[in-house]
Coordinates of C-alpha atoms and ligand atoms in Angstrom, one line a residue:
M1089 CA 4.4 19.1 51.9
I1090 CA 2.1 17.7 54.5
V1091 CA 3.8 15.2 56.7
S1092 CA 1.4 12.6 57.9
S1093 CA 1.4 12.1 61.7
T1094 CA 1.8 8.3 61.2
I1095 CA 4.9 8.5 59.1
H1096 CA 8.5 8.5 60.2
L1097 CA 10.8 8.3 57.2
P1098 CA 14.0 6.3 58.0
V1099 CA 17.0 8.5 57.6
L1100 CA 20.0 7.5 55.4
L1101 CA 18.3 4.2 54.7
D1102 CA 20.2 3.2 51.5
E1103 CA 23.5 4.2 53.1
T1104 CA 22.7 2.2 56.2
L1105 CA 21.7 -0.9 54.2
E1106 CA 24.9 -0.6 52.1
V1107 CA 27.1 -0.5 55.2
L1108 CA 25.2 -3.3 57.1
A1109 CA 24.8 -5.4 54.0
P1110 CA 22.1 -7.6 55.5
H1111 CA 22.1 -11.2 54.2
A1112 CA 20.1 -14.3 54.8
D1113 CA 21.1 -16.1 58.0
G1114 CA 22.6 -12.8 59.3
R1115 CA 21.7 -11.6 62.8
Y1116 CA 21.1 -7.9 63.4
I1117 CA 20.2 -5.6 66.3
D1118 CA 18.3 -2.4 65.8
A1119 CA 18.8 -0.6 69.2
T1120 CA 16.3 2.2 68.3
L1121 CA 13.3 0.7 66.6
G1122 CA 11.3 4.0 66.4
G1123 CA 8.8 3.5 63.6
G1124 CA 10.5 0.3 62.4
G1125 CA 11.6 1.7 59.0
H1126 CA 15.2 0.6 59.3
A1127 CA 14.2 -2.7 61.0
E1128 CA 11.7 -3.5 58.2
A1129 CA 14.4 -2.8 55.6
I1130 CA 17.0 -5.0 57.3
L1131 CA 14.5 -7.9 57.7
T1132 CA 13.5 -7.6 54.0
A1133 CA 17.1 -7.4 52.8
S1134 CA 18.0 -10.5 55.0
S1135 CA 15.2 -12.7 53.7
P1136 CA 14.4 -15.4 54.1
S1137 CA 16.2 -16.3 57.3
G1138 CA 17.9 -13.2 58.8
Q1139 CA 17.0 -12.5 62.4
L1140 CA 16.5 -9.1 64.0
L1141 CA 16.4 -8.1 67.7
G1142 CA 14.8 -4.6 68.1
L1143 CA 14.9 -2.5 71.2
D1144 CA 13.1 0.8 72.1
T1145 CA 12.9 2.5 75.4
D1146 CA 9.5 3.8 74.5
P1147 CA 6.9 1.1 75.0
R1148 CA 4.6 2.8 72.4
A1149 CA 7.2 2.3 69.7
I1150 CA 7.3 -1.4 70.5
Q1151 CA 3.6 -1.7 70.1
R1152 CA 3.5 0.2 66.8
V1153 CA 6.4 -1.7 65.3
S1154 CA 4.9 -5.1 66.4
D1155 CA 2.1 -4.6 63.9
R1156 CA 4.4 -3.3 61.1
L1157 CA 6.8 -6.3 61.5
A1158 CA 4.2 -9.0 62.2
R1159 CA 4.6 -10.5 58.8
F1160 CA 8.2 -11.4 59.6
G1161 CA 7.0 -13.7 62.4
P1162 CA 9.7 -15.2 64.6
R1163 CA 12.5 -13.5 62.5
A1164 CA 11.8 -10.3 64.5
T1165 CA 12.1 -10.1 68.3
L1166 CA 11.0 -6.8 69.8
V1167 CA 11.9 -5.8 73.4
H1168 CA 11.0 -2.8 75.4
A1169 CA 14.4 -1.9 76.8
N1170 CA 16.9 0.9 77.1
F1171 CA 20.0 0.3 74.9
R1172 CA 21.9 1.1 78.1
Q1173 CA 21.2 -2.6 78.8
L1174 CA 22.0 -3.7 75.3
E1175 CA 24.4 -6.5 76.1
S1176 CA 22.3 -8.3 78.7
V1177 CA 19.1 -7.9 76.6
A1178 CA 20.9 -9.2 73.5
R1179 CA 22.5 -12.2 75.3
A1180 CA 19.2 -13.0 77.0
H1181 CA 17.7 -13.4 73.6
G1182 CA 20.6 -15.3 72.1
F1183 CA 21.9 -12.4 70.1
D1184 CA 25.6 -12.5 70.7
E1185 CA 28.0 -12.7 67.8
V1186 CA 25.9 -10.6 65.6
D1187 CA 26.5 -9.3 62.0
G1188 CA 25.4 -5.8 62.5
I1189 CA 24.1 -3.3 65.0
L1190 CA 22.3 0.0 64.2
F1191 CA 21.7 3.0 66.5
D1192 CA 19.5 5.7 64.9
L1193 CA 19.6 8.1 67.8
G1194 CA 17.2 10.6 69.3
V1195 CA 13.4 10.8 68.9
S1196 CA 11.1 9.9 66.1
S1197 CA 8.5 12.0 64.3
F1198 CA 5.9 10.2 66.5
H1199 CA 7.3 11.9 69.5
F1200 CA 6.8 15.4 68.0
D1201 CA 3.4 14.5 66.6
E1202 CA 1.9 13.3 69.9
A1203 CA 1.3 16.4 71.9
E1204 CA 0.7 14.5 75.2
Q1205 CA 4.3 13.4 75.3
G1206 CA 5.4 17.0 75.6
F1207 CA 8.3 17.0 73.1
S1208 CA 7.0 19.7 70.8
F1209 CA 6.9 23.4 71.7
R1210 CA 4.5 23.9 68.8
K1211 CA 1.8 21.7 70.4
E1212 CA 0.1 22.3 73.7
G1213 CA 0.8 19.3 75.9
P1214 CA 2.0 18.4 79.4
L1215 CA 5.7 19.0 80.1
D1216 CA 6.8 15.4 80.0
M1217 CA 9.5 14.5 77.5
R1218 CA 10.3 11.1 78.9
L1219 CA 10.9 8.5 76.1
D1220 CA 10.0 5.9 78.6
P1221 CA 7.0 7.3 80.5
T1222 CA 7.2 4.5 83.1
T1223 CA 10.3 5.8 84.8
G1224 CA 12.3 8.9 85.7
L1225 CA 11.8 12.6 86.1
S1226 CA 9.5 14.5 83.7
A1227 CA 10.4 17.9 82.2
A1228 CA 7.8 19.4 84.6
D1229 CA 9.7 18.0 87.6
V1230 CA 13.0 19.4 86.3
V1231 CA 11.7 22.8 85.2
N1232 CA 9.7 23.4 88.4
T1233 CA 12.1 22.1 91.1
F1234 CA 15.7 22.5 89.9
D1235 CA 17.5 25.7 91.0
E1236 CA 18.4 28.4 88.5
E1237 CA 22.1 27.4 88.3
A1238 CA 21.3 23.7 87.6
L1239 CA 18.8 24.7 84.9
A1240 CA 21.2 27.1 83.2
D1241 CA 23.8 24.3 83.3
I1242 CA 21.5 21.9 81.6
L1243 CA 20.5 24.4 78.9
Y1244 CA 24.2 25.3 78.2
R1245 CA 25.5 21.7 78.2
Y1246 CA 22.8 19.9 76.3
G1247 CA 21.4 22.7 74.2
E1248 CA 24.6 24.7 73.7
E1249 CA 22.3 27.6 74.5
R1250 CA 24.3 30.8 74.9
R1251 CA 21.5 32.6 76.7
S1252 CA 21.1 29.8 79.2
R1253 CA 21.3 32.0 82.3
R1254 CA 18.7 34.4 81.1
I1255 CA 16.3 31.6 80.2
A1256 CA 16.9 29.8 83.5
R1257 CA 16.2 33.0 85.4
A1258 CA 12.9 33.5 83.5
I1259 CA 11.9 29.9 84.1
V1260 CA 12.4 30.2 87.8
A1261 CA 10.5 33.5 87.9
Q1262 CA 7.5 32.1 86.0
R1263 CA 7.1 28.8 87.9
P1264 CA 5.0 26.7 88.0
I1265 CA 5.2 25.9 84.3
R1266 CA 2.9 23.0 83.3
T1267 CA 2.7 22.9 79.5
T1268 CA 5.0 22.9 76.5
T1269 CA 3.6 26.1 75.0
Q1270 CA 3.8 27.8 78.4
L1271 CA 7.5 27.0 78.6
A1272 CA 8.1 28.0 74.9
E1273 CA 6.4 31.4 75.7
V1274 CA 8.6 31.9 78.8
V1275 CA 11.7 31.3 76.5
V1276 CA 10.4 33.7 73.8
R1277 CA 9.7 36.4 76.4
A1278 CA 13.2 35.9 77.9
V1279 CA 15.3 36.0 74.7
G1280 CA 12.9 37.5 72.0
R1281 CA 12.6 36.4 68.4
R1282 CA 15.5 37.2 66.0
P1283 CA 14.2 38.3 62.7
G1284 CA 15.0 35.7 60.0
A1285 CA 16.3 33.2 62.5
R1286 CA 16.1 29.6 61.3
L1287 CA 15.4 28.1 64.7
H1288 CA 12.5 28.9 67.1
P1289 CA 14.0 30.5 70.2
A1290 CA 12.8 27.5 72.4
T1291 CA 14.5 24.8 70.2
R1292 CA 17.7 24.6 72.2
T1293 CA 15.8 24.7 75.5
F1294 CA 13.6 21.8 74.5
Q1295 CA 16.5 19.8 73.1
A1296 CA 18.5 20.3 76.3
L1297 CA 15.7 19.2 78.6
R1298 CA 15.0 16.1 76.4
I1299 CA 18.6 15.0 76.4
Y1300 CA 19.0 15.6 80.1
I1301 CA 15.7 13.9 81.1
N1302 CA 16.5 10.8 79.0
D1303 CA 20.2 10.8 79.8
E1304 CA 20.7 10.4 76.1
L1305 CA 24.4 11.0 76.1
G1306 CA 25.0 8.7 79.2
A1307 CA 23.1 5.9 77.6
L1308 CA 25.0 6.2 74.3
E1309 CA 28.4 6.2 76.1
A1310 CA 27.3 3.1 78.0
A1311 CA 26.0 1.3 75.0
L1312 CA 28.8 1.7 72.4
P1313 CA 31.3 -0.7 74.1
Q1314 CA 28.5 -3.2 74.7
A1315 CA 27.7 -3.1 71.0
V1316 CA 31.3 -3.8 70.0
S1317 CA 31.4 -6.8 72.4
L1318 CA 28.3 -8.3 70.7
L1319 CA 29.7 -8.1 67.2
K1320 CA 31.4 -11.0 65.5
P1321 CA 34.6 -10.4 63.6
G1322 CA 33.6 -8.6 60.4
G1323 CA 30.3 -7.4 62.0
V1324 CA 29.4 -3.7 61.5
L1325 CA 28.4 -1.0 64.0
A1326 CA 26.4 1.8 62.4
V1327 CA 25.3 4.9 64.3
I1328 CA 23.2 7.8 63.0
T1329 CA 23.5 11.0 65.0
F1330 CA 21.5 14.2 64.8
H1331 CA 23.6 16.7 66.8
S1332 CA 27.2 17.5 67.5
L1333 CA 27.0 16.3 71.2
E1334 CA 26.2 12.8 70.3
D1335 CA 28.3 12.8 67.1
R1336 CA 31.3 13.8 69.1
I1337 CA 30.8 10.8 71.4
V1338 CA 30.5 8.4 68.5
K1339 CA 33.4 9.9 66.6
H1340 CA 35.7 9.7 69.6
F1341 CA 34.7 6.2 70.5
L1342 CA 35.1 4.8 67.0
R1343 CA 38.5 6.6 66.6
Q1344 CA 39.7 5.3 69.9
E1345 CA 38.6 1.7 69.3
S1346 CA 40.3 1.7 65.9
R1347 CA 43.7 2.6 67.3
D1348 CA 46.2 0.2 68.9
C1349 CA 47.7 2.7 71.4
I1350 CA 45.7 5.4 73.2
C1351 CA 48.5 6.8 75.3
P1352 CA 48.6 10.6 75.5
P1353 CA 50.4 12.2 72.5
G1354 CA 54.2 12.4 73.1
T1355 CA 54.3 9.3 75.4
P1356 CA 57.7 7.7 74.4
I1357 CA 56.7 4.1 74.9
C1358 CA 53.2 2.7 74.9
T1359 CA 52.0 1.8 78.3
C1360 CA 48.3 1.5 77.7
G1361 CA 48.3 -1.9 76.1
H1362 CA 45.1 -0.9 74.1
K1363 CA 44.4 -3.0 71.1
A1364 CA 42.2 -1.8 68.1
Q1365 CA 38.9 -3.7 68.0
L1366 CA 37.4 -1.8 65.0
E1367 CA 38.3 -0.6 61.6
L1368 CA 36.6 2.7 60.5
I1369 CA 34.5 2.4 57.4
Y1370 CA 34.2 6.2 56.8
R1371 CA 36.7 8.7 58.1
K1372 CA 34.2 11.5 58.4
G1373 CA 30.8 9.7 58.3
I1374 CA 28.1 10.1 55.6
T1375 CA 25.5 12.8 55.4
P1376 CA 22.2 12.8 53.5
S1377 CA 22.1 13.8 49.9
P1378 CA 20.3 17.1 49.0
D1379 CA 17.6 15.0 47.6
E1380 CA 17.0 13.2 50.8
I1381 CA 17.0 16.5 52.7
A1382 CA 14.4 17.9 50.3
R1383 CA 12.2 14.8 50.8
N1384 CA 12.8 14.6 54.6
P1385 CA 13.9 17.9 56.2
R1386 CA 14.4 16.0 59.5
S1387 CA 17.4 14.3 58.0
R1388 CA 19.2 17.6 57.6
S1389 CA 21.6 17.2 60.5
A1390 CA 22.0 13.4 60.3
R1391 CA 25.4 11.8 60.1
L1392 CA 26.1 8.0 59.7
R1393 CA 29.3 6.7 61.2
A1394 CA 30.3 3.1 60.9
A1395 CA 33.1 0.6 61.8
R1396 CA 33.8 -3.0 61.3
K1397 CA 34.9 -5.4 64.1
L1398 CA 38.4 -6.8 63.5
Ligands
SAM2163 C1 15.2 8.3 65.4 S1 14.1 7.1 66.1 C2 14.5 5.7 65.2 C3 13.7 5.6 63.9 C4 13.9 4.2 63.2 N1 15.2 3.9 62.8 C5 12.9 4.1 62.1 O1 13.3 3.8 60.9 O2 11.7 4.4 62.2 C6 14.9 6.9 67.6 C7 14.2 5.9 68.6 O3 15.1 5.5 69.6 C8 14.5 5.4 70.8 N2 15.5 5.6 71.8 C9 16.1 6.7 72.2 N3 16.9 6.5 73.2 C10 16.9 5.2 73.4 C11 17.6 4.3 74.4 N4 18.5 4.8 75.2 N5 17.3 3.0 74.3 C12 16.4 2.5 73.4 N6 15.7 3.3 72.6 C13 16.0 4.6 72.6 C14 13.4 6.5 70.8 O4 12.3 6.1 71.6 C15 13.0 6.5 69.3 O5 11.8 5.6 69.1

């Protein structure tokens, strides 16, 4: 199948709509607009009067989605912002007490398709990897200036790369590294290609650098409590994750916020005073059907978790 460079298929779309159950007059936040697929479906399902606030940290996504959602007029408000600032952005636009909030984490197909953003090791491009190119360190800054131990640490923590030390040593020895394919070659030379391996040897290195550069896990940890505070009672928080690091954060947060007491196990009397704010909708989350995975291989590792505000 040839995947067009202008298409990003929304993952777990039917399941997300089922759990958010958009309705007319409802107010929704899409914290990760991407290509606007989920946002468009939420606006359509909440016709004629549902409102949507959409955020993306990538200004190019906002531009793309403005055209796609133009027909919804003032029902869609799109803002270039990091969801780390979710609460202040939402309140500034009158979106408090909302019916549903969606996070569809990570990057979109557009990021891999556009070589100049430096996300793909298959396409020659500058080593950038910033979702928001207006701020922060690029992958080139990290790869060419961090010491070997710091690089190994990033690869191990965010890529779960077992050969992190060997790769970090090779990176430092081959600097300066300016392009995506140059970095991919350094990794391949350092660790070799395993016959029959499903993943390209540079996959974990690229994932680790991307997560670190965009502080993806820090932003998620900061945003989840803000999302809960914006929901009205009965409102739904839905989060689609793509790897175990982010899924662990979401799972832990939703479990914790759905319990009345979070004292350490074995504590005889509750001293934390914690009160449940959420009710889990699925215990283990929902994964894509084999059909969806066949249609959209990118959905393979997706998991939807959701909870309802009490
Ligand atoms: C998987 S895509 C979303 C796809 C979208 N649901 C659709 O149907 O097209 C993830 C998007 O989230 C954005 N993103 C990642 N981290 C973000 C953050 N901290 N704040 C806001 N947007 C973020 C990325 O730029 C990307 O466009």
